C-alpha atoms as one frame of an Amber mdcrd trajectory, in Angstrom:
protein
  21.387  58.254   0.236  25.067  59.257  -0.390  26.991  57.702  -3.050  29.332
  55.801  -0.890  26.595  54.246   1.154  24.805  52.887  -2.127  27.890  51.277
  -3.500  28.212  49.540   0.262  24.655  48.241  -0.288  24.935  47.156  -3.645
  27.872  45.624  -2.615  26.096  43.495   0.043  23.428  42.770  -2.157  25.731
  41.321  -4.726  27.265  38.748  -1.685  23.880  37.983  -0.547  22.685  37.215
  -4.254  25.285  36.913  -6.390  22.872  35.426  -9.422  20.695  38.504  -8.681
  17.803  38.676  -6.218  14.535  37.843  -8.635  11.221  36.910  -7.802  11.322
  33.875  -5.267   9.492  30.830  -6.663   5.893  31.212  -5.239   4.667  28.662
  -2.546   1.555  26.469  -3.984  -1.585  27.271  -2.288  -1.532  23.729  -0.483
   1.122  21.391   0.139   1.754  19.131  -2.374   1.348  15.250  -1.574   2.979
  11.914  -2.754   1.663   8.820  -2.053   4.901   6.188  -2.480   2.858   2.755
  -2.234   5.190  -0.201  -1.530   3.418  -3.480  -2.621   3.604  -6.484  -0.572
   5.437  -4.370   2.309   5.596  -5.943   5.886   5.917  -3.009   8.616   8.037
  -5.383  10.503  10.493  -5.742   7.949  11.497  -2.064   8.286  14.499  -1.029
  10.548  12.169   2.152  11.265   9.853  -0.418  13.030  12.658  -2.031  14.692
  13.607  -4.591  12.147  17.602  -5.217  13.356  18.726  -4.876   9.312  18.726
  -1.433   7.947  16.603  -2.286   5.177  14.791   1.141   4.697  17.226   4.195
   5.632  15.115   6.666   3.496  11.620   5.648   5.336  13.758   5.835   8.758
  14.578   9.269   7.663  11.058  10.250   6.639   9.737   9.054  10.332  12.648
  11.220  12.015  11.387  14.143  10.382   7.637  13.395  10.493   4.947  10.870
  12.139   5.100   6.929  12.418   2.193   4.918  13.142   3.292   2.066  14.932
   0.128  -0.021  14.356  -1.448   0.693  10.941  -3.847  -1.914   9.144  -5.633
  -2.160   5.897  -8.899  -4.116   5.336  -7.774  -6.478   3.252  -5.249  -8.817
   2.186  -4.640  -8.342  -1.431  -3.807  -5.157  -3.869  -7.160  -4.105  -5.606
  -9.500  -4.080  -2.626  -6.998  -2.823  -0.436  -5.778   0.092  -2.555  -9.257
   0.506  -3.153 -10.231   1.340   0.121  -7.083   3.594   1.268  -7.309   6.004
  -1.875 -11.360   5.950  -0.831 -11.425   6.206   3.007 -14.196   3.250   2.614
 -13.973   0.021   3.054 -13.085  -2.210   0.315 -15.705  -3.320  -2.441 -15.800
  -6.704  -2.931 -14.166  -7.801  -6.154 -16.523 -10.923  -6.415 -15.218 -11.699
 -10.303 -11.814 -10.641  -9.318 -10.113  -8.932 -12.273 -13.454  -9.412 -14.517
 -14.792  -6.178 -12.440 -13.790  -2.841 -11.755 -14.025  -0.042  -9.094 -17.976
   0.512  -8.388 -18.752   3.852  -9.891 -19.885   5.551  -6.857 -16.615   5.057
  -4.767 -14.901   8.389  -4.898 -11.267   7.951  -5.045  -9.145  10.716  -3.012
  -7.642  11.567  -6.491 -10.857  12.730  -7.650 -11.644  14.929  -4.741  -8.410
  16.609  -4.916  -8.373  16.962  -8.370 -11.750  18.939  -7.961 -10.089  21.337
  -5.183  -7.793  22.549  -7.498  -4.595  20.023  -7.720  -3.225  18.935 -10.901
  -3.314  14.803 -10.175  -0.585  12.278 -11.457  -0.860   8.629 -10.962   1.971
   5.711 -12.022   1.880   2.414 -11.316   4.303  -0.625 -11.672   1.253  -3.429
 -11.620  -1.666  -4.403 -13.679  -3.962  -5.093 -10.737  -3.930  -0.908 -10.405
  -4.128  -0.341 -14.046  -6.622   2.164 -15.607  -8.995  -1.150 -17.009 -10.048
  -1.615 -13.336 -10.710   2.331 -12.790  -7.753   3.233 -10.840  -6.935   5.874
 -13.405 -10.070   7.965 -11.879  -8.937  11.687 -11.036  -5.932  11.720 -12.596
  -4.720  14.292 -15.209  -2.016  11.875 -15.874  -1.904   8.227 -15.338   0.932
   5.584 -16.685   1.014   1.831 -16.144   5.143   1.916 -16.058   4.893  -2.209
 -16.344   3.425  -1.638 -19.956   6.233   0.880 -21.347   9.897   0.204 -22.523
  11.461  -2.849 -23.881  10.533  -5.725 -21.724   9.491  -8.662 -23.627   6.119
 -10.228 -23.584   7.364 -13.305 -21.234   8.919 -11.063 -18.948   5.981  -8.582
 -18.368   3.483 -11.747 -17.891   5.848 -13.269 -15.314   6.368  -9.481 -13.763
  10.030 -10.123 -14.068  12.537  -7.661 -15.600  13.399  -4.154 -15.314   9.704
  -2.920 -16.338   9.031  -3.753 -12.840  11.864  -1.820 -10.632  11.071   0.934
  -8.708  13.788   2.808 -10.535  11.756   3.162 -13.599   8.748   4.297 -11.397
  11.114   7.117  -9.755  12.552   8.183 -12.953   9.067   8.651 -14.838   7.912
  10.390 -11.891  11.326  12.910 -11.728  10.690  13.365 -15.268   7.249  14.563
 -14.592   8.407  17.033 -12.003  10.798  18.735 -13.749   7.910  19.395 -16.630
   6.740  23.003 -16.624   3.712  23.561 -14.620   1.834  26.709 -12.584   4.173
  26.540  -9.491   1.061  28.171  -7.263  -0.987  25.001  -8.235  -0.299  21.792
  -5.561   0.219  18.264  -7.299  -0.975  15.206  -5.758   1.190  12.231  -6.896
   0.224   8.213  -6.435   3.223   6.121  -7.144   2.665   2.616  -6.605   5.658
   0.411  -6.620   5.934  -3.395  -6.523   9.585  -4.573  -5.914   9.223  -6.605
  -2.699   6.169  -8.442  -4.498   7.617 -11.753  -5.716   9.913 -12.748  -8.174
  12.877 -11.313  -6.455  14.969  -9.708  -8.831  18.680  -8.775  -8.081  19.725
  -5.215  -8.626  23.133  -4.530  -9.895  25.336  -2.170  -7.751  23.102  -2.588
  -4.719  24.530  -4.430  -1.923  22.928  -7.568  -0.752  22.165  -8.770   2.559
  22.144 -12.318   0.697  25.283 -14.949   2.437  26.656 -18.193   1.207  23.658
 -20.048  -0.405  23.715 -23.182  -2.686  20.038 -23.977  -2.738  17.164 -24.218
  -4.916  15.998 -20.750  -4.260  17.060 -17.739  -6.776  13.929 -15.590  -6.417
  12.040 -16.294  -9.730   8.478 -17.929  -9.403   9.365 -21.578 -10.149  11.687
 -21.591  -7.038   9.423 -19.037  -4.727   6.055 -20.119  -5.118   6.158 -23.879
  -5.745   4.045 -25.806  -2.476   7.467 -27.098  -1.023   7.058 -28.623   2.072
  11.061 -29.653   2.005  12.028 -25.960   2.012  14.698 -25.888   4.445  15.638
 -23.117   7.289  18.234 -21.889   4.707  16.053 -22.007   1.912  13.254 -19.916
   3.841  16.305 -17.632   5.280  17.368 -17.096   1.420  14.154 -15.916   0.568
  13.566 -13.283   3.446  17.148 -12.406   2.321  15.656 -11.729  -1.583  12.557
 -10.116  -0.130  14.939  -7.843   2.598  17.201  -6.770  -0.974  13.924  -5.761
  -2.859  12.891  -3.261   0.111  16.113  -1.859   0.530  16.169  -1.168  -3.521
  13.046   0.362  -3.473  13.735   2.382  -0.503  17.121   3.611  -2.559  14.501
   4.872  -5.172  12.346   6.934  -2.816  15.539   8.191  -1.437  16.295   9.597
  -4.857  12.772  11.217  -4.877  13.712  13.064  -1.408  16.628  14.454  -2.609
  15.605  15.782  -6.080  12.870  17.389  -3.430  15.373  19.047  -1.302  17.676
  19.831  -4.438  14.578  21.481  -5.918  13.193  23.387  -3.087  10.201  21.284
  -3.021  10.428  19.714   0.355   9.195  22.171   2.171   6.236  22.317   0.611
   5.484  18.789   0.050   3.593  15.880   2.383   4.958  12.722   1.558   3.320
   9.674   2.646   4.626   5.889   2.765   2.232   3.198   2.985   1.496  -0.472
   1.835  -1.057  -2.138   0.370  -0.700  -5.255   2.518   2.123  -7.461   3.890
   3.476 -10.826   2.964   3.286 -14.297   4.839   6.711 -16.187   5.499   5.121
 -19.396   7.212   4.023 -17.781  10.094   0.983 -20.393   9.832   2.139 -23.328
   8.254   2.350 -21.747   4.560   4.038 -23.728   2.234   5.432 -20.656   0.652
   5.370 -16.516   0.611   1.642 -15.619   0.205  -1.012 -13.060   0.415  -4.579
 -13.105  -0.481  -5.811 -16.375   0.843  -6.924 -17.170   4.226  -5.544 -15.112
   6.211  -5.995 -11.785   8.056  -3.436 -11.618  10.940  -0.977  -9.078  11.459
   1.634 -10.307   8.640  -0.873  -9.383   6.302  -2.593  -6.803   7.556  -0.260
  -4.473   9.538   1.632  -1.948   7.144   4.021   1.064   7.600   2.181   4.468
   7.475   5.030   6.993   7.661   3.860  10.594   6.826   6.599  13.399   6.785
   6.023  17.319   5.879   8.514  19.811   7.224   7.203  22.889   8.858   3.426
  20.807   9.086   4.014  17.803  11.146   5.886  17.651  14.064   9.186  15.613
  13.775   9.891  12.348  15.029   6.695  11.442  16.836   5.295   8.165  17.239
   1.630   7.172  17.148   0.494   3.962  18.684  -2.630   2.473  18.915  -4.832
   1.652  16.208  -4.858   3.499  12.668  -6.990   2.362  10.352  -6.477   1.917
   6.649  -9.727   3.990   6.150  -8.696   7.158   8.089  -5.371   7.689   6.231
  -6.978   9.765   3.540  -9.319  11.878   5.984  -6.356  12.398   8.096  -4.222
  13.478   4.873  -6.911  15.379   3.711  -7.699  17.410   7.538  -3.785  18.094
   7.338  -3.691  19.949   4.038  -6.570  21.616   4.899  -8.946  20.439   1.966
 -12.661  19.400   2.742 -13.322  16.040   4.292 -13.969  13.023   1.469 -17.580
  12.453   1.035 -18.626   9.195   1.796 -15.470   8.185   3.728 -16.262   5.692
   6.239 -12.947   6.550   8.224 -11.981   9.668  10.160  -9.321  12.160  10.539
  -6.391  11.416  13.785  -4.914  15.234  12.401  -6.309  16.627  15.918  -4.309
  14.012  17.837  -1.369  14.391  16.528  -1.455  18.166  16.554  -2.224  17.751
  20.561   0.841  15.761  20.715   3.168  17.863  18.960   1.823  21.097  20.855
   2.629  19.214  24.084   6.259  18.516  22.682   5.782  14.648  22.721   8.088
  11.770  20.897   5.527   9.223  21.780   1.423   9.446  21.873  -1.528   7.185
  21.983  -4.063   7.690  19.877  -7.420   7.980  22.400 -10.249   6.070  20.520
 -12.030   2.606  21.107 -12.546   1.739  17.082 -12.979  -1.256  15.547 -11.206
  -2.281  11.963 -12.976  -4.564   9.850 -10.991  -6.593   7.309 -12.382  -8.667
   4.733 -10.882 -10.853   1.582 -13.448  -9.457  -0.542 -13.320 -12.345  -2.971
 -15.633 -15.126  -4.023 -14.952 -18.069  -2.339 -12.289 -16.860   0.328 -15.101
 -15.041   2.724 -12.393 -15.192   5.841 -12.826 -11.786   7.739 -11.802 -10.283
  10.875 -12.414  -8.001  13.585  -9.778  -6.256  15.164  -9.484  -3.291  17.949
  -6.484  -2.222  20.420  -7.138  -4.908  22.241  -8.286  -8.554  20.471  -8.201
  -9.835  17.143 -11.536 -11.978  16.066 -10.181 -14.339  12.745 -13.305 -15.636
  11.403 -13.003 -18.264   8.460 -16.331 -19.841   7.666 -14.863 -23.186   7.564
 -14.082 -23.213  10.927 -10.208 -23.843  10.135  -8.873 -20.554  10.986 -11.576
 -19.354  13.099  -9.814 -18.115  16.478 -10.191 -14.831  19.235  -6.435 -13.701
  20.068  -5.652 -11.451  22.877  -3.477  -8.938  21.520  -1.967  -7.733  24.958
  -0.306 -11.085  25.458   0.219 -12.444  22.139   1.165  -9.524  20.002   2.171
 -12.245  16.903  -1.565 -13.707  17.122  -0.688 -17.200  17.608  -2.528 -18.791
  20.389  -6.713 -18.732  20.126  -8.085 -18.297  23.337 -11.883 -18.315  22.149
 -12.574 -21.800  23.779 -11.982 -19.957  27.579 -14.090 -16.850  26.427 -17.232
 -18.158  24.852 -19.646 -15.199  25.956 -17.125 -13.016  23.761 -17.196 -15.022
  20.592 -20.862 -16.081  20.532 -22.372 -13.522  18.422 -19.155 -12.396  16.545
 -19.302 -14.622  13.225 -23.148 -13.323  12.763 -22.068  -9.649  13.313 -19.488
 -10.187  10.786 -21.508 -11.798   8.158 -24.021  -9.117   8.565 -21.197  -6.387
   8.243 -20.197  -7.884   4.949 -24.013  -8.330   3.630 -24.037  -4.497   4.303
 -21.289  -3.863   2.346 -21.612  -5.935  -0.447 -24.923  -4.417  -0.788 -23.776
  -0.844  -0.652 -21.573  -1.217  -3.550 -23.848  -3.510  -5.387 -26.066  -0.348
  -5.710 -23.337   1.449  -7.119 -22.216  -0.817  -9.569 -23.626  -0.704 -13.148
 -23.369  -2.617 -16.329 -20.113  -0.521 -17.070 -18.128  -1.856 -14.416 -17.301
  -4.843 -16.116 -13.430  -5.727 -17.724 -12.810  -7.718 -20.822  -9.601  -8.839
 -20.123  -7.436  -8.238 -23.357  -5.255 -11.723 -23.522  -1.789 -10.658 -22.827
  -3.010  -9.313 -19.462  -5.419 -12.323 -18.706  -2.416 -14.580 -19.575  -0.326
 -12.744 -17.172  -2.853 -13.150 -14.193  -3.047 -16.721 -14.902   0.887 -16.978
 -14.740   1.137 -15.362 -11.555  -1.747 -17.257 -10.164  -3.989 -14.373  -9.843
  -6.760 -15.963 -11.891  -7.556 -19.766 -12.023  -6.501 -21.041 -15.756  -9.623
 -22.024 -17.149 -11.256 -18.991 -15.603 -11.323 -16.468 -18.986 -14.239 -14.805
 -17.638 -16.945 -15.177 -14.919 -19.450 -17.220 -16.958 -16.982 -19.748 -17.474
 -16.614 -20.647 -13.326 -18.062 -23.708 -12.335 -21.766 -22.768 -11.063 -22.081
 -23.568  -7.310 -18.734 -25.752  -7.001 -17.791 -23.168  -4.334 -14.385 -24.295
  -4.712 -11.428 -22.386  -6.134  -8.690 -22.945  -8.232  -5.072 -23.237  -7.744
  -3.867 -19.663  -6.938  -0.515 -18.343  -5.951  -1.858 -14.329  -4.473  -3.683
 -11.587  -5.272  -1.490  -8.748  -6.038
């Protein structure tokens, strides 16, 4: 090569690689995975799902870059059984003793499976409901309980009030972890459980607010949000919703920080991001006197959750998927997308093939061509409300009969009009069907329980759960419950 041509080549290389063209950062063997779980997030309060307010521009961005499932539903209305169901691909284990028992040993979480497949696994949570003592740390190389870290005082921790529970702490912790040295060819799986939209509702300095002029009693604290108050005015209710929406926007901003960091580091093109929730929240839709979840309701406001997935180069962009998507289908679909063998014992099924077909067809909207049934269960002693949901109908079963009803989803999307009296042939066998289904589930999980599946709560955790309404004030352990009473004590919600 002539000297002049060599000089030109060197100059061009210098322009293309001003800092030198060293070896490219190796890509992971499989995509990284981040599950951003937003506790108590209603799908219908997100702009990506048609909400009028711009509560979540970053989730909207992920939906535009990926796939949004319009009708995703979970199988329980409170945190522990719902998260266990999502992460295992199985129907929820029954937490008959609530916060006194752990996940059955036989329930394998996706973290355990991915760890066996060579993934580095990291879990971080901001709620005691998914803490290590209940078994949610299984399969994680690193598991941090962010709400137990930092300088929050004991009272604030008990009431879940203060900075330790804010999603910025969670995002900070994960971004710090992301900067630590690790094998770049080994993919990671991150489960990040944020809790901001769950009451109490906090103000966040520097964030814009949806609240308007208001001089009523509601300020977002437990004392003003939770009390059974039949005198809540329309202004009180509107202000409560404003505070809830503010928390969603703050949470979304922290998700945005993670997305931006992935973009800046070049990891985004190798990362699949899932946004999902464990359940929604009830805001007076069915004569509730307060925001609540986990009691007698398995209607849409509590079971419909966002399910948005984005992975550049792996999934189509801007695809909206209609049709019933079950919580137990989420992890099987994820594993299919990233090329990992199916999760053993999972009861759900992957819909990855349907999404792939839609992408090949260049569709913006597709509908899942399957006729599936979604069983939901409160999965808690004394609260045996259950439901059966299809694409066309919802049967909501309450053993007391008070909240039993059949709802035609084609004509009544809000599930407010009981049509069971006009369709006796449809509902005749459904109560027994649900009772038999639940009995089968209980027996299945009971076979996997053993003496180790018990929790002895420390005093601080027990008091925190009592103050938040998760435990009865007098129920310090299962043996203290009144035998045969069949009546629950006062509760606020269940995580």
